[in-house]
Tab-separated table of C-alpha atoms in Angstrom:
chain	number	residue	atom	x	y	z
A	1	MET	CA	27.532	202.360	67.865
A	2	LEU	CA	30.849	204.114	67.343
A	3	THR	CA	30.828	205.258	70.967
A	4	LEU	CA	30.221	201.691	72.140
A	5	ARG	CA	33.024	200.414	69.912
A	6	LEU	CA	35.455	203.036	71.266
A	7	SER	CA	34.462	202.145	74.823
A	8	LEU	CA	35.133	198.489	74.160
A	9	ILE	CA	38.510	199.303	72.624
A	10	SER	CA	39.401	201.448	75.630
A	11	LEU	CA	38.346	198.689	78.009
A	12	VAL	CA	40.458	196.115	76.182
A	13	ALA	CA	43.427	198.493	76.191
A	14	VAL	CA	43.128	199.025	79.934
A	15	MET	CA	42.908	195.264	80.513
A	16	VAL	CA	46.001	194.630	78.373
A	17	VAL	CA	48.011	197.323	80.146
A	18	SER	CA	46.897	196.007	83.540
A	19	PHE	CA	47.892	192.462	82.594
A	20	VAL	CA	51.313	193.616	81.374
A	21	LEU	CA	51.904	195.586	84.563
A	22	MET	CA	50.822	192.681	86.766
A	23	THR	CA	53.005	190.257	84.799
A	24	SER	CA	55.977	192.608	84.991
A	25	VAL	CA	55.613	192.922	88.737
A	26	SER	CA	55.359	189.156	89.208
A	27	PHE	CA	58.485	188.558	87.114
A	28	CYS	CA	60.417	191.239	89.004
A	29	GLN	CA	59.567	189.866	92.415
A	30	GLU	CA	62.453	187.997	94.008
A	31	PRO	CA	61.979	185.076	96.397
A	32	ALA	CA	61.621	186.245	99.962
A	33	PRO	CA	64.882	185.862	101.922
A	34	LYS	CA	64.956	182.927	104.294
A	35	LEU	CA	64.642	183.521	108.022
A	36	ALA	CA	67.374	182.698	110.483
A	37	ILE	CA	66.574	179.705	112.660
A	38	PRO	CA	65.290	181.046	116.020
A	39	ASP	CA	67.959	181.026	118.724
A	40	ASP	CA	67.949	178.559	121.601
A	41	ALA	CA	66.255	180.949	124.015
A	42	ALA	CA	63.408	181.707	121.596
A	43	GLN	CA	62.934	178.008	120.826
A	44	LYS	CA	62.958	177.100	124.522
A	45	ALA	CA	60.270	179.689	125.273
A	46	ALA	CA	58.155	178.541	122.328
A	47	LEU	CA	58.610	174.898	123.323
A	48	ALA	CA	57.275	175.617	126.818
A	49	VAL	CA	54.147	177.195	125.340
A	50	VAL	CA	53.638	174.306	122.904
A	51	ALA	CA	54.074	171.733	125.680
A	52	ASP	CA	51.469	173.526	127.787
A	53	VAL	CA	48.913	174.129	125.022
A	54	TYR	CA	49.136	170.628	123.540
A	55	LYS	CA	49.615	168.697	126.794
A	56	PRO	CA	46.241	166.899	126.440
A	57	ASP	CA	47.220	165.786	122.920
A	58	TYR	CA	50.556	164.455	124.152
A	59	VAL	CA	48.835	162.533	126.940
A	60	LYS	CA	46.336	160.936	124.544
A	61	ALA	CA	48.981	159.907	122.000
A	62	LYS	CA	49.870	156.437	123.249
A	63	THR	CA	50.235	154.332	120.109
A	64	ALA	CA	52.470	154.898	117.099
A	65	ALA	CA	49.446	155.759	114.950
A	66	GLN	CA	48.239	158.311	117.508
A	67	LYS	CA	51.677	159.877	117.715
A	68	ILE	CA	51.803	160.184	113.926
A	69	GLU	CA	48.426	161.917	114.000
A	70	LEU	CA	49.813	164.257	116.658
A	71	ALA	CA	52.786	165.007	114.408
A	72	LYS	CA	50.450	165.835	111.533
A	73	LYS	CA	48.340	168.057	113.783
A	74	LEU	CA	51.381	169.975	115.030
A	75	LEU	CA	52.640	170.345	111.472
A	76	GLY	CA	49.306	171.802	110.436
A	77	GLU	CA	49.315	174.149	113.445
A	78	GLY	CA	52.834	175.256	112.586
A	79	ILE	CA	51.919	175.996	108.980
A	80	ALA	CA	48.912	177.992	110.180
A	81	THR	CA	51.008	180.073	112.606
A	82	LYS	CA	51.859	183.241	110.710
A	83	ASP	CA	52.712	185.846	113.365
A	84	ASP	CA	55.296	184.034	115.508
A	85	SER	CA	58.389	182.708	113.736
A	86	ALA	CA	59.761	180.875	116.775
A	87	SER	CA	56.491	179.060	117.514
A	88	ARG	CA	56.041	178.237	113.839
A	89	PHE	CA	59.538	176.743	113.653
A	90	VAL	CA	59.192	174.791	116.893
A	91	LEU	CA	55.822	173.307	115.953
A	92	ILE	CA	57.133	172.125	112.584
A	93	ARG	CA	60.368	170.884	114.141
A	94	ILE	CA	58.502	168.860	116.781
A	95	ALA	CA	56.253	167.416	114.072
A	96	ARG	CA	59.376	166.390	112.154
A	97	ASP	CA	60.936	164.699	115.163
A	98	ILE	CA	57.796	162.852	116.321
A	99	ALA	CA	57.106	161.591	112.792
A	100	ALA	CA	60.698	160.384	112.397
A	101	GLN	CA	60.609	158.623	115.767
A	102	GLN	CA	57.531	156.697	114.596
A	103	GLY	CA	59.068	155.781	111.235
A	104	ASP	CA	56.819	158.143	109.231
A	105	LEU	CA	59.313	159.600	106.771
A	106	VAL	CA	56.638	161.128	104.543
A	107	THR	CA	55.410	163.446	107.313
A	108	ALA	CA	58.943	164.048	108.590
A	109	PHE	CA	60.182	165.035	105.133
A	110	ASP	CA	57.126	167.243	104.613
A	111	ALA	CA	58.101	169.103	107.791
A	112	ILE	CA	61.715	169.296	106.623
A	113	ASP	CA	60.663	170.797	103.301
A	114	ARG	CA	58.592	173.400	105.168
A	115	ILE	CA	61.571	174.324	107.342
A	116	ASN	CA	63.917	174.418	104.357
A	117	ALA	CA	61.555	176.673	102.379
A	118	GLU	CA	61.413	179.340	105.080
A	119	TYR	CA	64.493	179.046	107.269
A	120	GLU	CA	68.245	178.945	106.731
A	121	ALA	CA	68.462	175.212	107.336
A	122	ASP	CA	70.406	172.280	105.891
A	123	ARG	CA	67.770	170.158	104.158
A	124	THR	CA	70.061	167.245	103.314
A	125	GLN	CA	71.443	167.014	106.833
A	126	MET	CA	67.925	167.063	108.287
A	127	GLN	CA	66.850	164.325	105.882
A	128	VAL	CA	69.757	162.078	106.879
A	129	ALA	CA	69.080	162.634	110.594
A	130	ALA	CA	65.352	161.943	110.190
A	131	ALA	CA	65.998	158.845	108.062
A	132	THR	CA	68.526	157.492	110.568
A	133	THR	CA	65.923	157.833	113.331
A	134	ALA	CA	63.013	156.533	111.256
A	135	THR	CA	64.707	153.358	110.040
A	136	LYS	CA	65.259	152.259	113.662
A	137	ALA	CA	61.499	152.364	114.293
A	138	LEU	CA	60.466	150.224	111.306
A	139	LYS	CA	59.334	146.666	111.950
A	140	LEU	CA	57.278	145.411	109.024
A	141	THR	CA	58.739	144.313	105.702
A	142	LYS	CA	56.413	146.583	103.758
A	143	ASP	CA	57.447	149.579	105.886
A	144	HIS	CA	61.108	148.984	105.066
A	145	GLN	CA	60.212	148.734	101.384
A	146	ALA	CA	58.282	152.010	101.538
A	147	CYS	CA	61.157	153.706	103.345
A	148	ALA	CA	63.652	152.523	100.710
A	149	ALA	CA	61.442	153.986	97.979
A	150	VAL	CA	61.491	157.372	99.728
A	151	LEU	CA	65.242	157.380	100.391
A	152	ALA	CA	66.648	156.053	97.110
A	153	PRO	CA	66.057	159.223	95.008
A	154	LEU	CA	67.756	161.375	97.652
A	155	ILE	CA	71.139	159.732	97.044
A	156	ASP	CA	71.613	161.324	93.637
A	157	GLU	CA	70.326	164.642	94.997
A	158	ALA	CA	73.090	164.614	97.604
A	159	VAL	CA	75.715	163.668	94.999
A	160	ALA	CA	74.526	166.491	92.724
A	161	VAL	CA	75.455	169.059	95.377
A	162	ASP	CA	78.677	167.264	96.381
A	163	ARG	CA	77.379	166.122	99.784
A	164	TYR	CA	79.122	162.773	99.601
A	165	ASP	CA	79.099	161.878	103.298
A	166	HIS	CA	75.329	162.350	103.296
A	167	ALA	CA	75.004	160.456	100.008
A	168	LYS	CA	76.880	157.501	101.518
A	169	SER	CA	74.699	157.614	104.627
A	170	LEU	CA	71.536	157.651	102.527
A	171	ALA	CA	72.802	154.796	100.353
A	172	ALA	CA	73.660	152.732	103.444
A	173	LEU	CA	70.241	153.416	104.993
A	174	THR	CA	68.492	152.505	101.740
A	175	LEU	CA	70.529	149.310	101.498
A	176	GLY	CA	69.551	148.416	105.062
A	177	CYS	CA	65.868	148.980	104.250
A	178	ALA	CA	66.198	146.892	101.098
A	179	ARG	CA	67.651	144.022	103.101
A	180	GLU	CA	64.964	144.234	105.778
A	181	GLY	CA	62.393	144.552	103.010
A	182	ARG	CA	63.802	141.442	101.291
A	183	ASP	CA	64.051	143.242	97.966
A	184	SER	CA	66.865	141.378	96.214
A	185	ALA	CA	66.830	143.621	93.135
A	186	LEU	CA	67.122	146.773	95.235
A	187	ILE	CA	69.829	145.210	97.395
A	188	LYS	CA	71.942	144.600	94.307
A	189	GLN	CA	71.210	148.100	93.031
A	190	MET	CA	72.123	149.743	96.353
A	191	VAL	CA	75.358	147.771	96.739
A	192	ALA	CA	76.389	149.104	93.331
A	193	LYS	CA	75.131	152.614	94.187
A	194	LEU	CA	77.107	152.720	97.434
A	195	LYS	CA	80.260	151.694	95.579
A	196	GLU	CA	79.553	154.326	92.906
A	197	VAL	CA	79.089	157.069	95.514
A	198	GLU	CA	82.350	156.104	97.216
A	199	GLU	CA	84.185	156.256	93.875
A	200	VAL	CA	82.714	159.651	92.991
A	201	ALA	CA	83.583	160.926	96.473
A	202	ALA	CA	87.194	159.783	96.001
A	203	GLU	CA	87.362	161.549	92.626
A	204	PHE	CA	85.904	164.678	94.190
A	205	GLU	CA	88.678	164.685	96.800
A	206	ARG	CA	91.260	164.469	94.025
A	207	VAL	CA	89.737	167.385	92.110
A	208	LYS	CA	89.347	169.667	95.149
A	209	VAL	CA	92.661	171.399	94.467
A	210	ALA	CA	91.593	172.197	90.922
A	211	LYS	CA	88.229	173.540	92.136
A	212	ALA	CA	90.050	175.814	94.583
A	213	ALA	CA	92.375	176.976	91.805
A	214	LEU	CA	89.379	177.984	89.675
A	215	GLU	CA	88.031	180.164	92.459
A	216	ALA	CA	91.296	182.108	92.428
A	217	LYS	CA	91.887	181.960	88.674
A	218	PRO	CA	88.733	181.072	86.635
A	219	ASN	CA	90.628	180.772	83.330
A	220	ASP	CA	93.287	178.337	84.582
A	221	PRO	CA	93.501	175.760	81.712
A	222	ALA	CA	94.728	172.847	83.846
A	223	ALA	CA	92.119	173.402	86.550
A	224	ASN	CA	89.330	173.810	83.993
A	225	PHE	CA	90.302	170.536	82.322
A	226	ALA	CA	90.389	168.643	85.626
A	227	VAL	CA	87.081	170.038	86.868
A	228	GLY	CA	85.428	169.696	83.451
A	229	LYS	CA	86.407	166.022	83.188
A	230	PHE	CA	85.067	165.402	86.694
A	231	LEU	CA	81.738	167.048	85.916
A	232	CYS	CA	81.272	165.306	82.567
A	233	LEU	CA	82.845	161.899	82.977
A	234	VAL	CA	82.331	161.252	86.688
A	235	LYS	CA	79.113	163.080	87.565
A	236	GLY	CA	77.557	163.055	84.097
A	237	ASP	CA	76.855	166.790	84.387
A	238	TRP	CA	77.544	167.674	80.770
A	239	LYS	CA	75.568	170.907	80.871
A	240	ARG	CA	78.046	172.490	83.289
A	241	GLY	CA	81.054	170.378	82.408
A	242	VAL	CA	81.228	171.219	78.710
A	243	THR	CA	81.468	174.949	79.412
A	244	VAL	CA	84.382	174.240	81.756
A	245	LEU	CA	86.145	171.909	79.302
A	246	ALA	CA	85.936	174.663	76.688
A	247	LEU	CA	88.467	176.584	78.809
A	248	GLY	CA	90.672	173.562	79.454
A	249	ARG	CA	94.169	172.730	78.291
A	250	ASN	CA	93.377	169.522	76.389
A	251	GLU	CA	92.898	170.555	72.764
A	252	GLU	CA	90.748	167.568	71.757
A	253	PHE	CA	88.336	168.007	74.651
A	254	LYS	CA	88.361	171.772	74.168
A	255	ALA	CA	87.590	171.625	70.435
A	256	THR	CA	84.719	169.172	70.917
A	257	ALA	CA	83.314	171.184	73.815
A	258	LEU	CA	83.446	174.387	71.761
A	259	ARG	CA	81.689	172.628	68.885
A	260	GLU	CA	78.941	171.507	71.256
A	261	LEU	CA	78.541	175.079	72.528
A	262	GLU	CA	77.998	176.556	69.060
A	263	ALA	CA	74.636	178.197	68.409
A	264	SER	CA	73.710	175.443	65.917
A	265	PRO	CA	76.130	172.568	66.520
A	266	ASP	CA	76.557	169.842	63.909
A	267	ALA	CA	75.117	166.883	65.815
A	268	LEU	CA	76.967	164.210	63.820
A	269	LYS	CA	80.369	165.901	64.106
A	270	THR	CA	79.802	166.561	67.804
A	271	GLY	CA	78.924	162.915	68.382
A	272	ASP	CA	82.001	161.825	66.408
A	273	GLY	CA	84.150	164.133	68.526
A	274	TRP	CA	83.040	162.625	71.818
A	275	TRP	CA	83.215	159.084	70.431
A	276	LYS	CA	86.792	159.654	69.309
A	277	ILE	CA	87.649	160.979	72.771
A	278	SER	CA	86.091	157.864	74.325
A	279	ASP	CA	88.634	155.713	72.458
A	280	GLY	CA	91.322	157.082	74.751
A	281	LEU	CA	89.375	156.479	77.948
A	282	ASP	CA	88.738	153.450	80.135
A	283	GLY	CA	86.006	152.097	82.380
A	284	SER	CA	83.134	154.333	83.397
A	285	ASP	CA	84.781	157.386	81.808
A	286	LYS	CA	84.659	155.636	78.437
A	287	LEU	CA	81.028	154.623	78.893
A	288	GLN	CA	80.053	158.134	79.939
A	289	ALA	CA	81.686	159.694	76.866
A	290	GLN	CA	80.104	157.103	74.569
A	291	ALA	CA	76.689	157.692	76.112
A	292	HIS	CA	77.028	161.425	75.498
A	293	ALA	CA	78.154	160.795	71.941
A	294	GLY	CA	75.073	158.608	71.526
A	295	GLU	CA	72.864	161.515	72.565
A	296	TRP	CA	74.292	163.607	69.740
A	297	TYR	CA	73.979	160.749	67.254
A	298	ARG	CA	70.280	160.492	68.112
A	299	LYS	CA	69.911	164.205	67.437
A	300	SER	CA	71.495	163.767	64.026
């Protein structure tokens, strides 16, 4: 009995050690580096092979629905191709383009996400290009409505990474889909969103000098204040903005930011600090500061 018990203990110990080692390895593993997009010559060669192998499929694909099915087939073939980076890229790229040409943004964006995950590609730029193509192919009201639903969330994603030209393009495309889809509520929302993006883009241009100054001198008080205000009051990115304001020149903003960054901040005092700051602000800046103060009041 004792021998059995010791054996069980040993087995459990081995299992625990194995689990710890496996977990440690998985945590230590870094994401695989992305591949460079195959050069023009490699893509041209791969394209010739694809055109030859899938010629019967191209010939059969007459209608929009058939072409979308072809796009999905090529996407699947691309995903399954493991030993040829150029062919894999070309298959997925062709699937993206065919889907976009037929107005199928779901398949096109799926292909874009596959490319973005593996290759050094510009996801946002590809999305804008695919959306621009796809919206021209839409005819039915319900298709425009579906397209608007896909595009609308991408606007804020583009703003989050300071891609304002793309954000404006996406907002304009979404607005166009909303109009063709006869969605009055979304039209109103997108008109406001487009104006908001343009205002944020203008503010970003004004703060560019300060952002450049921070790259050269990270502790510059004036630059930290300007960038921190932009992040918090314009973009609503308080998580990053507060840490920047804590290094800024404005003592009131700095003190409140430092209070917020304490290990156990006093929620009521922090809310009061931001509310007091909002008294000296106007327009959307004031509303943004009051909203953040409200978050702290709820915590209290």
